[in-house]
mmCIF file of C-alpha atoms in Angstrom:
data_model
loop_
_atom_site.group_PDB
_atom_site.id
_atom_site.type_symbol
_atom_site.label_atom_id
_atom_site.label_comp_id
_atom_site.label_asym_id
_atom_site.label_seq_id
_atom_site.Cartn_x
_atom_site.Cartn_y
_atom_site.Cartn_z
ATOM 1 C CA UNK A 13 22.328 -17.190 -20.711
ATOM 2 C CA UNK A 14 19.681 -14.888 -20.121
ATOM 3 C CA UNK A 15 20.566 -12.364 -22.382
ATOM 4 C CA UNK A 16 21.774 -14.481 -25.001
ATOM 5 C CA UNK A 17 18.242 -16.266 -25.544
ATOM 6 C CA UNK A 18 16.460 -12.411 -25.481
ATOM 7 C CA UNK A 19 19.014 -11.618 -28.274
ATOM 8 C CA UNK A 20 18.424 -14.326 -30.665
ATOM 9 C CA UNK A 21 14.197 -14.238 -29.402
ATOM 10 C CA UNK A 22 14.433 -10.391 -30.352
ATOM 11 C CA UNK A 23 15.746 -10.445 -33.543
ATOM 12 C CA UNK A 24 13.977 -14.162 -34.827
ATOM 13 C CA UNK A 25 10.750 -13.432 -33.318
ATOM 14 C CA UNK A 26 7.964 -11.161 -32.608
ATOM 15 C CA UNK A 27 9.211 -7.005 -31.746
ATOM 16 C CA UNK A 28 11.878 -7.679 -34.579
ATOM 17 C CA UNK A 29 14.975 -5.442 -34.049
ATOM 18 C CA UNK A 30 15.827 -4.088 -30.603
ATOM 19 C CA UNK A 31 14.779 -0.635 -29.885
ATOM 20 C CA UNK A 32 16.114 2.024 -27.432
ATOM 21 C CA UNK A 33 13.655 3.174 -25.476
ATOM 22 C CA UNK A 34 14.147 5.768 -23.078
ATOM 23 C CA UNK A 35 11.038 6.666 -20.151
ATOM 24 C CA UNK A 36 11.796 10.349 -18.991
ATOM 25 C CA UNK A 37 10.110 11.259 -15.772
ATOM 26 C CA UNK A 38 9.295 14.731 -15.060
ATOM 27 C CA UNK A 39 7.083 15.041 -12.119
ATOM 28 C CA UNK A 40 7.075 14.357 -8.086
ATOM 29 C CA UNK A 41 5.550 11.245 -7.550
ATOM 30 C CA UNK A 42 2.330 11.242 -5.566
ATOM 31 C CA UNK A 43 0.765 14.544 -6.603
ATOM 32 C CA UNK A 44 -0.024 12.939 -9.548
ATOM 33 C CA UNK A 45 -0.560 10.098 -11.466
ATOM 34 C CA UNK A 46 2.272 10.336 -13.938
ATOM 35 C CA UNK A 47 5.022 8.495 -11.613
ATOM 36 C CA UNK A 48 3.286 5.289 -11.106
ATOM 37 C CA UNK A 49 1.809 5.131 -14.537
ATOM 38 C CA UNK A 50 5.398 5.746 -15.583
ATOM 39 C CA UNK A 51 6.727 2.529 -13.403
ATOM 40 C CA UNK A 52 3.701 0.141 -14.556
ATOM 41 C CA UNK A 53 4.633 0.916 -18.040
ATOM 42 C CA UNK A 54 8.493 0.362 -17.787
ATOM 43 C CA UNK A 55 7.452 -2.758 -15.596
ATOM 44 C CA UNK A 56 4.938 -4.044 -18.444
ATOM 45 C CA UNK A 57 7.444 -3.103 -21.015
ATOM 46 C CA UNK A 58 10.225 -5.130 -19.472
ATOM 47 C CA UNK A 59 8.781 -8.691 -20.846
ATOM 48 C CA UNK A 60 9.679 -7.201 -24.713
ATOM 49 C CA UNK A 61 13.421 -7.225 -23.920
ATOM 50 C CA UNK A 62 14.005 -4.123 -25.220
ATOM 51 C CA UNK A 63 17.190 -1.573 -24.441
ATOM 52 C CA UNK A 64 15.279 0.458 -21.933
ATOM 53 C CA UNK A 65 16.570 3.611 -19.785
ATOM 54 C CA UNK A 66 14.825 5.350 -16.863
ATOM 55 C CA UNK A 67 15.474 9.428 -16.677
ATOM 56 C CA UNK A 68 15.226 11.640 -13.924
ATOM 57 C CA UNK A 69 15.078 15.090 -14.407
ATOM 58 C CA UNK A 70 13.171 18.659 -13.161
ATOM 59 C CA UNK A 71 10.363 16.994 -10.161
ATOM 60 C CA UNK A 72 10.829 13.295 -11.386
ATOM 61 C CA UNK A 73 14.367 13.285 -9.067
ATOM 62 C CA UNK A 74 11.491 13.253 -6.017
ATOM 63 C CA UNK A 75 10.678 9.772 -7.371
ATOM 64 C CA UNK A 76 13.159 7.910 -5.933
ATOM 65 C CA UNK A 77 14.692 10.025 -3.128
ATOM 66 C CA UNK A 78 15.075 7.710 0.194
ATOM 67 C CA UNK A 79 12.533 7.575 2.661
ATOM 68 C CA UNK A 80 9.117 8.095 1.500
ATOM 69 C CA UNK A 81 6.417 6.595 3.757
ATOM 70 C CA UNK A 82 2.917 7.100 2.681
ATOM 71 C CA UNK A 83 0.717 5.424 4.954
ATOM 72 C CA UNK A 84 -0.307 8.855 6.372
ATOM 73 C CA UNK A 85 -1.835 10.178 3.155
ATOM 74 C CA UNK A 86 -3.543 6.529 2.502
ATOM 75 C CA UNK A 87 -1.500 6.331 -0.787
ATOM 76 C CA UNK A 88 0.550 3.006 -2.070
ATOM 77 C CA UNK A 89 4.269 3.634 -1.519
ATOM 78 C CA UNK A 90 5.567 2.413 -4.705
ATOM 79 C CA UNK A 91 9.148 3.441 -4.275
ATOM 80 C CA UNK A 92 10.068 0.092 -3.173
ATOM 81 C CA UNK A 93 9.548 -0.817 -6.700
ATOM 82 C CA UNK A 94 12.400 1.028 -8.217
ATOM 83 C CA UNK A 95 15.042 -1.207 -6.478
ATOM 84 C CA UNK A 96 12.861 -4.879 -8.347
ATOM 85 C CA UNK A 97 13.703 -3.359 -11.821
ATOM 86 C CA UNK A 98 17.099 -4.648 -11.404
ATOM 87 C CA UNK A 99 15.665 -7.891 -11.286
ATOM 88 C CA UNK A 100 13.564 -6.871 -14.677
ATOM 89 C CA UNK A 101 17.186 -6.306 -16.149
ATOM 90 C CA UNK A 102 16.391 -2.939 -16.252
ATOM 91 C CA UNK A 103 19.731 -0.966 -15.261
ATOM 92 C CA UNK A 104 20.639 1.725 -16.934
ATOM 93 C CA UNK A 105 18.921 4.972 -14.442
ATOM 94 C CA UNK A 106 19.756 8.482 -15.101
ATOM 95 C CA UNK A 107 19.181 11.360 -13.077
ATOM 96 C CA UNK A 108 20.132 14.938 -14.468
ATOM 97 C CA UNK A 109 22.865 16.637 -11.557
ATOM 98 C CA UNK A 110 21.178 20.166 -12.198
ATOM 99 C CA UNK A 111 17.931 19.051 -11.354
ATOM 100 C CA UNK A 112 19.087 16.909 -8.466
ATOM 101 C CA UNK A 113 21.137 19.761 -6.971
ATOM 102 C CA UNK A 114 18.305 22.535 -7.288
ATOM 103 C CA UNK A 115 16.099 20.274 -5.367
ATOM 104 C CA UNK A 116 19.299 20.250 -2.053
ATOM 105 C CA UNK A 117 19.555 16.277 -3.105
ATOM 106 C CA UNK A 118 22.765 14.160 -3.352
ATOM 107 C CA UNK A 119 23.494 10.515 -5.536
ATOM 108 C CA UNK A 120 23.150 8.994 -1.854
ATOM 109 C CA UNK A 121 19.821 10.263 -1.505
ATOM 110 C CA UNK A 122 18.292 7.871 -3.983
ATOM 111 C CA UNK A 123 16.757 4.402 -3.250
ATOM 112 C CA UNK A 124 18.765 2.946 -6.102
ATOM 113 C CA UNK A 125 21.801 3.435 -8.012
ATOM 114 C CA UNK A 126 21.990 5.957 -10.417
ATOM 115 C CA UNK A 127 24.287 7.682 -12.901
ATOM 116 C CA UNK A 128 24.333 11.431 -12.718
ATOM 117 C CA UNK A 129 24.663 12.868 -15.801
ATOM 118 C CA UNK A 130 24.906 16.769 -16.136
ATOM 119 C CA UNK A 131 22.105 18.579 -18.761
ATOM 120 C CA UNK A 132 24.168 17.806 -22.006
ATOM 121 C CA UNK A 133 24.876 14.607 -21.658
ATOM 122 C CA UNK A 134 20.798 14.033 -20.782
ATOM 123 C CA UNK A 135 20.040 15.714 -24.200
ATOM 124 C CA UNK A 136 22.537 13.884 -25.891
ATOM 125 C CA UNK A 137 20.782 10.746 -24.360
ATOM 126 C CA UNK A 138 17.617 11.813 -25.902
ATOM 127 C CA UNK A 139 18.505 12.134 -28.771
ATOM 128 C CA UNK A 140 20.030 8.712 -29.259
ATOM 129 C CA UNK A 141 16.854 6.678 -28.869
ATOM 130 C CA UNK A 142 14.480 5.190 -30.842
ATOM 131 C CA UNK A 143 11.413 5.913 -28.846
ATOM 132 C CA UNK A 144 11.031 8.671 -26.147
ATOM 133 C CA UNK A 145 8.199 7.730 -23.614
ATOM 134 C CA UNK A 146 7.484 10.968 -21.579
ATOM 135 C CA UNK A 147 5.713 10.903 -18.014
ATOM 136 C CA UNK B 45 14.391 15.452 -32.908
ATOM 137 C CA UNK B 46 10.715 16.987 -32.318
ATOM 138 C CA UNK B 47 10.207 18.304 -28.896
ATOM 139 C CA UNK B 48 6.376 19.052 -27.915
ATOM 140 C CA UNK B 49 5.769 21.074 -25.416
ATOM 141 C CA UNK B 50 1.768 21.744 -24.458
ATOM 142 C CA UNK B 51 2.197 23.350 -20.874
ATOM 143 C CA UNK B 52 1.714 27.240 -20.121
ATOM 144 C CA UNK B 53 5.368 28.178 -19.457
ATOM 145 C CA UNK B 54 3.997 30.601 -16.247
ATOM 146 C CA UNK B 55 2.268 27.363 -14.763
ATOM 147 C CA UNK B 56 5.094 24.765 -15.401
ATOM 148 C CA UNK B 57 8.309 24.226 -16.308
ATOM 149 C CA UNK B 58 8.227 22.004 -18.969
ATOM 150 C CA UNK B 59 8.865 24.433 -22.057
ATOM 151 C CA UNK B 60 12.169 26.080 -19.643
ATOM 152 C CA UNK B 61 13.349 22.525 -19.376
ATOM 153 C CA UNK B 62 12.793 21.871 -22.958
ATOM 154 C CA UNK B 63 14.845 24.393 -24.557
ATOM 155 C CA UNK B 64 17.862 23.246 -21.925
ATOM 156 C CA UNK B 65 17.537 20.243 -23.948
ATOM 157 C CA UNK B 66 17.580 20.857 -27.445
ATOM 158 C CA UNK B 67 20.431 19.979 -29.752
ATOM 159 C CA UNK B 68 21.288 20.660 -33.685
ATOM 160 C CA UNK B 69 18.686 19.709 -36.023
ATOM 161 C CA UNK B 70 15.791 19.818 -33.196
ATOM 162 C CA UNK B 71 13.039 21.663 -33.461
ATOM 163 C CA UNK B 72 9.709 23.050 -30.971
ATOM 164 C CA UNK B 73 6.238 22.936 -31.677
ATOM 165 C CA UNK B 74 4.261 24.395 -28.867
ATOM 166 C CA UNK B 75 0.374 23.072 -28.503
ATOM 167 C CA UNK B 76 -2.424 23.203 -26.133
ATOM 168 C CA UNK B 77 -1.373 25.492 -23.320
ATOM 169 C CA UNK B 78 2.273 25.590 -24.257
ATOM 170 C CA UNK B 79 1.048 28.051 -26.954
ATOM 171 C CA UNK B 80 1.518 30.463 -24.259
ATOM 172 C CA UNK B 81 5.418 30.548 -24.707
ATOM 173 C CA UNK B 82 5.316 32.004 -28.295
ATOM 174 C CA UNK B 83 4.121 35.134 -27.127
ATOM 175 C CA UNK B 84 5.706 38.424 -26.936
ATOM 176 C CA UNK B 85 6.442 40.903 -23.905
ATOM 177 C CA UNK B 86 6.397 37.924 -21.126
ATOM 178 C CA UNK B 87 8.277 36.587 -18.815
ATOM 179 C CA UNK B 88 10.005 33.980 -20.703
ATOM 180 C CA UNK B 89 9.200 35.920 -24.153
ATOM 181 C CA UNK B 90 13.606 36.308 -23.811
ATOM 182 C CA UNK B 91 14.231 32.765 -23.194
ATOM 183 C CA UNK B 92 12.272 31.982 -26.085
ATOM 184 C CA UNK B 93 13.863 34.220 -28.330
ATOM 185 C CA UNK B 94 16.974 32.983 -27.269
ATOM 186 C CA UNK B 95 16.407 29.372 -28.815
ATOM 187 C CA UNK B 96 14.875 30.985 -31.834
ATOM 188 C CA UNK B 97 18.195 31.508 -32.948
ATOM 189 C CA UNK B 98 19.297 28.171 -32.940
ATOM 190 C CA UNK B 99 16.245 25.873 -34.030
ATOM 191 C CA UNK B 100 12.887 26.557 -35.168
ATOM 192 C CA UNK B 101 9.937 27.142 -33.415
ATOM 193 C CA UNK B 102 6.319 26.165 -34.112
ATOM 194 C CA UNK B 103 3.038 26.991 -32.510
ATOM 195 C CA UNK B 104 -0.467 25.186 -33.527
ATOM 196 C CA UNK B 105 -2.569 27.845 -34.940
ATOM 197 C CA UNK B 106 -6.075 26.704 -33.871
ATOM 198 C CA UNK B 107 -4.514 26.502 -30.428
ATOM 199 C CA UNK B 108 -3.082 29.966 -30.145
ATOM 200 C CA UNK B 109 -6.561 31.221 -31.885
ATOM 201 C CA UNK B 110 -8.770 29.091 -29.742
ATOM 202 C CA UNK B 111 -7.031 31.484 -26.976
ATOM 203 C CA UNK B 112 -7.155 34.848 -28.291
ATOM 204 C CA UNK B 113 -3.353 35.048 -28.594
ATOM 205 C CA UNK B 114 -3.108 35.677 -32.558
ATOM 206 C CA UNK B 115 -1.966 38.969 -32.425
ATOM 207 C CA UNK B 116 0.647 38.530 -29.798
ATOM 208 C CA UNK B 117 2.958 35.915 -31.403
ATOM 209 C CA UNK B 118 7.028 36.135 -31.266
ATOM 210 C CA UNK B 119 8.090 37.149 -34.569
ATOM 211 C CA UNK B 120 9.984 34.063 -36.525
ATOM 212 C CA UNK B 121 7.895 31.334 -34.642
ATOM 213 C CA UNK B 122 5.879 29.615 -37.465
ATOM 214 C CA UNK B 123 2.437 28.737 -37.037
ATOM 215 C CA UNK B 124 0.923 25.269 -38.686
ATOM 216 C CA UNK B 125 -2.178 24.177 -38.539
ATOM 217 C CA UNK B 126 -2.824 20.290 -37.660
ATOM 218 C CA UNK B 127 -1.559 18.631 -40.879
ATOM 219 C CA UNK B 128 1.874 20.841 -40.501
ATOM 220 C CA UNK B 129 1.581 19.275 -36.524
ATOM 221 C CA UNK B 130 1.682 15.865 -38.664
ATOM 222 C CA UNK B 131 4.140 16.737 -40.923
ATOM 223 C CA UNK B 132 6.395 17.664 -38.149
ATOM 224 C CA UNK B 133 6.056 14.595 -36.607
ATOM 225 C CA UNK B 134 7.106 12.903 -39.961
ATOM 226 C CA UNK B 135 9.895 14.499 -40.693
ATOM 227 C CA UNK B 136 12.151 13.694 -37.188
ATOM 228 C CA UNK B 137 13.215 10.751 -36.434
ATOM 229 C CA UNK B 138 11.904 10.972 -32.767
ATOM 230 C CA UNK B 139 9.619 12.890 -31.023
ATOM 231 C CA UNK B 140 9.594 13.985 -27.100
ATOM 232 C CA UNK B 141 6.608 15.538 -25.375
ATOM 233 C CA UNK B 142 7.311 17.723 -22.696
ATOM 234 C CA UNK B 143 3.966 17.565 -20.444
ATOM 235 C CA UNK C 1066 -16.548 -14.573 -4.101
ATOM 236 C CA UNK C 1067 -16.012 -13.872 -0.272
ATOM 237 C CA UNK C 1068 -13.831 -16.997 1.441
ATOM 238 C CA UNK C 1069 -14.963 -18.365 4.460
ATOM 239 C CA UNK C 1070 -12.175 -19.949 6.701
ATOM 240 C CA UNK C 1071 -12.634 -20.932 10.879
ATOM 241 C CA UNK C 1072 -15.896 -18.915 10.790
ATOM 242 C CA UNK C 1073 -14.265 -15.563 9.412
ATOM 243 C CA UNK C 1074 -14.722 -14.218 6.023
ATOM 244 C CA UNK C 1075 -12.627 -12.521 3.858
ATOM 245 C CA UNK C 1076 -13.304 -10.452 0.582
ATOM 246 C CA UNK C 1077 -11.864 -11.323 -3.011
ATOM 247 C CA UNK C 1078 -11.620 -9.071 -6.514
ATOM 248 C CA UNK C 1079 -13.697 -10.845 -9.329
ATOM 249 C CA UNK C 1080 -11.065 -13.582 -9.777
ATOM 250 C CA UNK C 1081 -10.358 -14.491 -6.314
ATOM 251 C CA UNK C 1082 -7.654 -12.440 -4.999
ATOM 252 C CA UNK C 1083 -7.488 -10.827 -1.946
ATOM 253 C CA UNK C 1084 -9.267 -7.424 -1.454
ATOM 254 C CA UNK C 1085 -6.814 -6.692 1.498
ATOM 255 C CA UNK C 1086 -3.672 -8.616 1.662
ATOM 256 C CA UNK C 1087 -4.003 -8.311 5.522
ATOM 257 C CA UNK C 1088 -6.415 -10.537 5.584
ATOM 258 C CA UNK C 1089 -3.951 -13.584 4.004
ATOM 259 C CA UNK C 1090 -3.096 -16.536 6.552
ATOM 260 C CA UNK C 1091 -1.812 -19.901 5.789
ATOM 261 C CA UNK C 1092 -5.458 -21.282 5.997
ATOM 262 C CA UNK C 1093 -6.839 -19.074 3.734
ATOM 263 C CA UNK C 1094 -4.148 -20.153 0.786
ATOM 264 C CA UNK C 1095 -5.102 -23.702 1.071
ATOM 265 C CA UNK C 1096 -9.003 -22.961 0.700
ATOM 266 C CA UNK C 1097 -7.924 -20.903 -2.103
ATOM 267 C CA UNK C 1098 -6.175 -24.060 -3.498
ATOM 268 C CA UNK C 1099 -8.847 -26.292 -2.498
ATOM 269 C CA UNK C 1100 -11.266 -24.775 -4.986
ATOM 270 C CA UNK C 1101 -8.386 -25.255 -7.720
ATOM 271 C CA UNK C 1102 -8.489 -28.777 -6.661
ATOM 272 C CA UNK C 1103 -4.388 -28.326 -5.794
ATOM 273 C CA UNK C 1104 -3.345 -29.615 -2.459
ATOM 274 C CA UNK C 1105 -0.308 -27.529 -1.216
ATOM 275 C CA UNK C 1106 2.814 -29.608 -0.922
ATOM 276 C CA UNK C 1107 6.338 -27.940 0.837
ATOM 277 C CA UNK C 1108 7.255 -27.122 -2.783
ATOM 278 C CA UNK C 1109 4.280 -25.200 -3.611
ATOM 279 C CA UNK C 1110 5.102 -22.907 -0.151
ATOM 280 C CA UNK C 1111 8.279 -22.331 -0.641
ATOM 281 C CA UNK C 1112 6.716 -20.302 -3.744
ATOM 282 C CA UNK C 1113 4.258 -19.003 -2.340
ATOM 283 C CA UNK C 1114 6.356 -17.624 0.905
ATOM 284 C CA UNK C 1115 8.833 -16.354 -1.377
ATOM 285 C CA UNK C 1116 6.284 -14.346 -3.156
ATOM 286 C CA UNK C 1117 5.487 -13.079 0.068
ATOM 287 C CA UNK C 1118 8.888 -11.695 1.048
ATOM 288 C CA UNK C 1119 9.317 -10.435 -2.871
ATOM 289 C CA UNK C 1120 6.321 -8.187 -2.090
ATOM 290 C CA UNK C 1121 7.167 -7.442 1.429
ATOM 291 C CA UNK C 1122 10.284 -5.909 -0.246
ATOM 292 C CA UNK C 1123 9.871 -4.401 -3.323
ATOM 293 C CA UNK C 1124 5.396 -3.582 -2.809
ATOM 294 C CA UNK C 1125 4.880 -5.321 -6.331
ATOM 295 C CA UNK C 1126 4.439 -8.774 -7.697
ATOM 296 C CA UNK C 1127 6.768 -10.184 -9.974
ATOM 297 C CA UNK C 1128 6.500 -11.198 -13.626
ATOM 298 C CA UNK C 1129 6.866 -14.630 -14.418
ATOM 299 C CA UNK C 1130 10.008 -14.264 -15.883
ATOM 300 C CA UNK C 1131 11.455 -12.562 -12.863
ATOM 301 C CA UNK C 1132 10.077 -14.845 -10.556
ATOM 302 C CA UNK C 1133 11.533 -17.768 -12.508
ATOM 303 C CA UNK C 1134 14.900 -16.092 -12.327
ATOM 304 C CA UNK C 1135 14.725 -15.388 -8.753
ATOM 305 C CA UNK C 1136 13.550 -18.532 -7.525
ATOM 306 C CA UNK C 1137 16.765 -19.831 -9.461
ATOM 307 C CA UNK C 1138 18.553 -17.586 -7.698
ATOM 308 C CA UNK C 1139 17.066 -18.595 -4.307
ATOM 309 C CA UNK C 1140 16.321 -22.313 -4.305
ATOM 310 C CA UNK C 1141 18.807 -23.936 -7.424
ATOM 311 C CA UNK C 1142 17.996 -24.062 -11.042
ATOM 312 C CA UNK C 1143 16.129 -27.315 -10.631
ATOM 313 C CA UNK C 1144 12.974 -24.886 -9.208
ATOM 314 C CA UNK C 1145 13.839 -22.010 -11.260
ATOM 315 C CA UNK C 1146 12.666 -22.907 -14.449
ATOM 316 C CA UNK C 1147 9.229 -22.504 -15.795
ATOM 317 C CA UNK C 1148 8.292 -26.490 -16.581
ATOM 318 C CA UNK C 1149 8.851 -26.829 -12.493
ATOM 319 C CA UNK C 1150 7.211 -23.519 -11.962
ATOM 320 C CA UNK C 1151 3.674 -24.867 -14.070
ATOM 321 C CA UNK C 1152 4.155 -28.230 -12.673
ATOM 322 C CA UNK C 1153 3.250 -26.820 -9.591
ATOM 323 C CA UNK C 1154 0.706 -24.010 -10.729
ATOM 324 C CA UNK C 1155 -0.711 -25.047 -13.572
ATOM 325 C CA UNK C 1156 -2.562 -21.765 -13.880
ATOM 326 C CA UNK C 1157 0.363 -20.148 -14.574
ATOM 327 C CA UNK C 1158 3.262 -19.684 -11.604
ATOM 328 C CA UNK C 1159 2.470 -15.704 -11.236
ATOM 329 C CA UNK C 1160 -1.499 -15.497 -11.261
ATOM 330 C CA UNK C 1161 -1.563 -18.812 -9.458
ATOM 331 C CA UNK C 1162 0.615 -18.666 -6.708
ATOM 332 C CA UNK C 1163 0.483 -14.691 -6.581
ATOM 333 C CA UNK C 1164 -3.231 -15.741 -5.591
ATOM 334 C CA UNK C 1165 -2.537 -18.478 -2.795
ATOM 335 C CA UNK C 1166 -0.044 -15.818 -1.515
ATOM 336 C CA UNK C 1167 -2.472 -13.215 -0.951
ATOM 337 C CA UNK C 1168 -0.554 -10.436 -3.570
ATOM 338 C CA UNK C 1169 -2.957 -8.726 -6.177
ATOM 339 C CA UNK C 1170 -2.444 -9.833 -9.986
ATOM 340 C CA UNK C 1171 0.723 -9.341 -11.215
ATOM 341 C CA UNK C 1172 1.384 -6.320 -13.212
ATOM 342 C CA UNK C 1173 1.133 -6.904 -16.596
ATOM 343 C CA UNK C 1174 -0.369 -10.034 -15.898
ATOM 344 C CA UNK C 1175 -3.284 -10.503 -18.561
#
C-alpha cells in the first residue's frame, strides 16, 4: 500500500519523476563530520520517496562495523541509526568487499545487512544513478 | 560520468580510489588540493599515467598556479580554467566528488 | 523556558524540549502537556512510551511517516494512521509527542 501511494504521489505531484540517488560514504565515522552529516541527509531525504542507495567504500566501511560505544570520547553514537533506515524504506546498502577486506572486516561485522559488491560492480553502480551525493 | 577529485593524493586516498572507479566515457578533473596528482616524478605520478590512457584527465589551472605547480604537470592532462570546470560539469550526465 | 516539577527544575531548547533527555520523568511530560492545554489520556502514552523505546533503540527520533507506520505495526491500523495520530497531538504527532517524550526534534522536522 505504501509504496503504491509514493508511486502515484511521485509521479502526480511535487519531485516529479523518481530519481536514483546514490549517498557514497568515504570516511570513518567520528573523526569527522562527514558520517553523520551523511545519515541526517539520507534520513531528511527519505520523506521525497526517492530510489535511494547507501555505499560503503575506502574508511566509510568503519561506519557501520558492530560495536561502537562512544560514551568515552563524549560523542553521540549514531550507529544505532543505520538499523531505523529500514523503517525509512531505505534498503538497498552496499559495501565494496576490497575495502571491507583491507580494513580485516567480514559481512557479519556490520550492524545491518549489507550486499557486498566487489570494485566493478560499485562503479557500475555509480554510474547508473541520477544523482551522486558524496560524504 | 565526471569524477572530481580535490584531495592531495599523498594526504588521502580519494584520487587512488577514484581511478579504481572509473568506467568508459568518464572523465577526471582534479581541483583544490587534488591538483597535486597531475604532477610528474611522484609517487602516484604512474598510477596517474596509467588512467591517462583510458579517459581524460583535467586539472583547474588557477588551482595548480595558485600552488606553484605549473611547470610540473603530467603531459596529456588538460588544464581548464573555471568556465571549462563548468563545461565539464555540463557535458556528463552525472558528476561524483571524491573528497 | 526551564520546567519546574516537585521542586526540581529542568532545562529546555528554545521550543521546549529537553536539554538532557535524562532529565525526562512521567511528571515532567504532563507539565509539558499542561502548558499545551492537553491532558494525557492512556492513548496519548502509549505514543509517547513508544517513542521512548524507538529512541532507546535506534538514538534518533522518527519521522512522522515512520512513526505512523510503526505504530501500525505495533498497536493495529486503527492508531497507525495520521488523523488518529493529530487527534491526539494536534501539534503534529512527531514534534508533539517527541516533546512530551523527552527526545530532541525530530530530524528533518521543520
Amino acid at each position: 500500500m505504501t509504496e503504491a501511494t509514493g508511486g502515484i504521489e511521485m509521479e502526480e505531484g511535487v519531485g516529479g519523476k523518481v530519481k536514483k540517488f546514490l549517498y557514497v560514504n568515504r570516511k570513518a565515522p567520528y573523526g569527522t563530520i562527514y558520517a553523520l552529516e551523511s545519515l541526517e541527509v539520507v534520513l531528511i531525504a527519505a520523506a521525497f520517496d526517492q530510489d535511494v542507495s547507501l555505499a560503503f567504500l575506502d574508511d566509510g566501511v568503519y561506519q557501520i562495523v558492530k560495536g561502537q560505544h562512544t560514551k568515552p570520547i563524549d560523542v553521540k553514537n549514531f550507529s544505532p541509526a543505520y538499523r531505523a533506515l529500514e523503517g525509512y524504506d531505505i534498503e538497498k546498502l552496499f559495501v565494496e568487499k576490497e575495502s571491507m577486506e583491507a580494513r580485516g572486516l567480514k559481512e557479519e561485522d556490520f550492524i545491518v545487512p549489507v550486499k557486498v559488491i566487489g570494485t566493478q560492480e560499485m562503479t557500475d553502480l555509480m554510474q547508473s544513478q541520477d544523482v551522486i551525493l558524496s560524504f | 560520468m565526471l569524477h572530481t577529485v580535490n584531495k592531495s593524493p599523498t594526504e588521502r586516498n580519494a584520487l587512488e580510489s577514484c581511478l579504481k572507479h572509473l568506467k568508459k566515457g568518464c572523465a577526471v578533473l582534479l581541483i583544490e588540493d587534488g591538483v597535486y596528482g597531475a604532477l610528474k616524478g611522484t609517487s602516484s605520478t604512474k598510477m596517474v599515467e596509467q588512467a591517462l590512457k583510458n579517459h581524460p584527465i583535467y586539472a583547474l589551472y588557477p588551482d595548480i598556479e595558485a600552488r606553484g605547480m605549473q611547470d610540473r604537470v603530467i603531459d596529456g592532462i588538460k588544464l581548464v580554467d573555471y568556465s571549462g570546470f563548468v563545461d565539464l560539469a555540463v557535458e556528463h550526465p552525472s558528476v561524483q566528488a571524491w573528497l | 523556558m526551564p520546567i519546574t516539577v516537585a521542586g526540581k527544575t529542568v532545562e529546555t531548547d528554545e521550543e521546549g524540549y529537553l536539554a538532557n533527555r535524562t532529565d525526562w520523568s512521567e511528571e515532567i511530560a504532563k507539565e509539558m502537556a499542561k502548558v499545551d492545554n492537553c491532558d494525557l489520556s492512556q492513548n496519548h502514552w502509549e505514543v509517547i512510551n513508544f517513542l521512548r523505546q524507538y529512541y532507546d533503540e535506534y538514538q534518533i527520533a522518527p519521522a512522522v511517516r515512520v512513526l505512523t507506520k510503526a505504530i501500525g505495526k505495533k498497536l493495529g491500523p486503527d492508531k497507525g494512521n495520521s488523523k488518529y495520530l493529530y487527534e491526539l497531538f494536534p501539534y503534529g504527532p512527531a514534534k508533539q509527542a517527541c516533546k512530551y517524550a523527552g527526545l530532541p526534534k525530530p530530524t528533518g522536522c521543520v
